Amino acid sequence: MATLFIADLHLSVDEPAITAGFLHFLAGDARQADALYILGDLFEAWIGDDAPEPLHHEIAAALRALSDGGVPCYFIHGNRDFLLGKRFARESGMQLLAQEHVVDIEGRRVLIMHGDTLCTDDAGYQAFRARVHTPWIQRAFLLLPLCFRRRIAARMRAGSKAANGKKPMAIMDVNAAAVEQAFIRHNVRWLIHGHTHRPAIHELSVNGQPAFRCVLGAWHAEGSVINVTADEVKLIAFPLS
């Protein structure tokens, strides 16, 4: 048996192949897991649990079937779906976790997170993140009519895409010092995250001890899963169809 980790599916009606691949994964390999952890950006955008999107209900039903089948599912918010709330969590059977969470797997203490907070060189993004995570701003946004929220979200996505296109690639990757601080802060030797869309398992040294940073890939062209068993931690890519 294995514990599975995924992130950065960016599900939307515009990418039906990703949705189909994810539903196939939930009905197949995920059913054999000890647990499934989704480390953010499950959806391309999230404007509130009250948005009547058929895709949301389809995904919730599939996740509920997984948890009802005995595979617990956990979720950490990403930068795209940080407003996903308790209502959707109840519908899908997911348990919401803090943005930094340590889980014990087969004797390993593993820190899991979305990963955007590690990208501290991108000062513009971090300032934007701080604003949109302000509780009163989130409450005010969720009180707006759905049509207004959709327009705001669309403008924000367009602005983000334009801004990222002008940034050096290196600035949008993790900062080495921020990574080391996360290892030390939580007293771990394993870290799993997404966000950067650069799948790899990096070996590094923290306080003179070996440590491992495992990065999940996005599901744009293929699925990406980190599989943790008693014997190994493995990054797996697979076709969506």
Coordinates of C-alpha atoms in Angstrom, one line a residue, residues 81-185:
D81 CA -8.2 27.6 -5.0
F82 CA -7.4 29.2 -1.7
L83 CA -11.1 30.1 -1.2
L84 CA -12.2 26.5 -1.3
G85 CA -14.1 26.1 1.9
K86 CA -15.8 23.8 4.3
R87 CA -18.9 23.3 2.3
F88 CA -17.1 21.8 -0.7
A89 CA -14.9 19.8 1.7
R90 CA -18.0 18.2 3.3
E91 CA -19.5 17.5 -0.1
S92 CA -16.3 15.8 -1.3
G93 CA -15.3 14.1 1.9
M94 CA -12.0 15.9 2.1
Q95 CA -10.3 17.1 5.2
L96 CA -8.8 20.6 5.0
L97 CA -5.2 21.0 6.3
A98 CA -3.1 24.0 7.3
Q99 CA -0.9 25.5 4.7
E100 CA 2.1 23.7 6.3
H101 CA 1.4 20.2 7.6
V102 CA 3.6 17.4 8.9
V103 CA 2.5 13.9 8.3
D104 CA 4.1 10.7 9.6
I105 CA 4.4 8.1 6.7
E106 CA 6.1 4.8 7.3
G107 CA 8.4 6.3 9.9
R108 CA 9.2 9.4 7.8
R109 CA 8.2 12.9 9.1
V110 CA 7.1 14.6 5.8
L111 CA 6.3 18.3 5.5
I112 CA 3.7 19.0 2.9
M113 CA 2.6 22.3 1.4
H114 CA 1.5 23.9 -1.8
G115 CA 4.9 25.5 -2.3
D116 CA 4.1 29.1 -3.2
T117 CA 5.3 30.4 0.1
L118 CA 8.8 29.1 -0.7
C119 CA 9.1 31.4 -3.8
T120 CA 10.2 34.3 -1.7
D121 CA 12.3 35.9 -4.6
D122 CA 9.1 36.8 -6.3
A123 CA 8.3 39.8 -4.1
G124 CA 5.4 41.0 -6.2
Y125 CA 3.6 37.7 -5.9
Q126 CA 4.2 37.4 -2.2
A127 CA 2.8 40.9 -1.7
F128 CA -0.3 39.9 -3.7
R129 CA -0.6 36.7 -1.8
A130 CA -0.6 38.6 1.5
R131 CA -3.4 40.9 0.3
V132 CA -5.7 38.1 -1.0
H133 CA -5.2 36.1 2.2
T134 CA -6.4 38.9 4.4
P135 CA -9.5 37.5 6.1
W136 CA -11.7 40.7 5.7
I137 CA -10.8 40.9 2.0
Q138 CA -11.8 37.3 1.5
R139 CA -15.1 37.8 3.3
A140 CA -15.9 40.9 1.3
F141 CA -15.1 39.1 -2.0
L142 CA -17.4 36.1 -1.1
L143 CA -20.3 38.5 -0.4
L144 CA -20.2 39.9 -3.9
P145 CA -22.6 38.5 -6.5
L146 CA -21.2 35.6 -8.5
C147 CA -21.1 37.5 -11.7
F148 CA -18.8 40.1 -10.1
R149 CA -16.6 37.4 -8.6
R150 CA -16.2 35.7 -12.0
R151 CA -15.1 39.0 -13.6
I152 CA -12.6 39.7 -10.9
A153 CA -11.2 36.2 -11.0
A154 CA -10.9 36.4 -14.8
R155 CA -9.0 39.7 -14.6
M156 CA -6.7 38.4 -11.9
R157 CA -5.9 35.3 -13.9
A158 CA -5.1 37.4 -17.0
G159 CA -3.0 39.8 -14.9
S160 CA -1.1 36.9 -13.4
K161 CA -0.4 35.3 -16.8
A162 CA 0.9 38.6 -18.1
A163 CA 3.0 39.3 -15.1
N164 CA 4.6 35.8 -15.1
G165 CA 5.4 36.1 -18.8
K166 CA 7.7 39.0 -17.9
K167 CA 9.5 37.4 -15.0
P168 CA 12.7 35.4 -15.2
M169 CA 12.0 31.7 -14.7
A170 CA 14.4 31.6 -11.7
I171 CA 12.5 34.1 -9.7
M172 CA 9.4 31.9 -9.8
D173 CA 11.2 28.9 -8.4
V174 CA 11.8 28.2 -4.7
N175 CA 14.3 30.1 -2.7
A176 CA 17.0 27.9 -1.2
A177 CA 17.1 29.7 2.2
A178 CA 13.3 29.5 2.5
V179 CA 13.4 25.8 1.8
E180 CA 16.1 25.2 4.4
Q181 CA 14.1 27.2 6.9
A182 CA 11.0 25.1 6.3
F183 CA 13.0 21.9 7.0
I184 CA 14.5 23.4 10.2
R185 CA 11.2 24.9 11.4

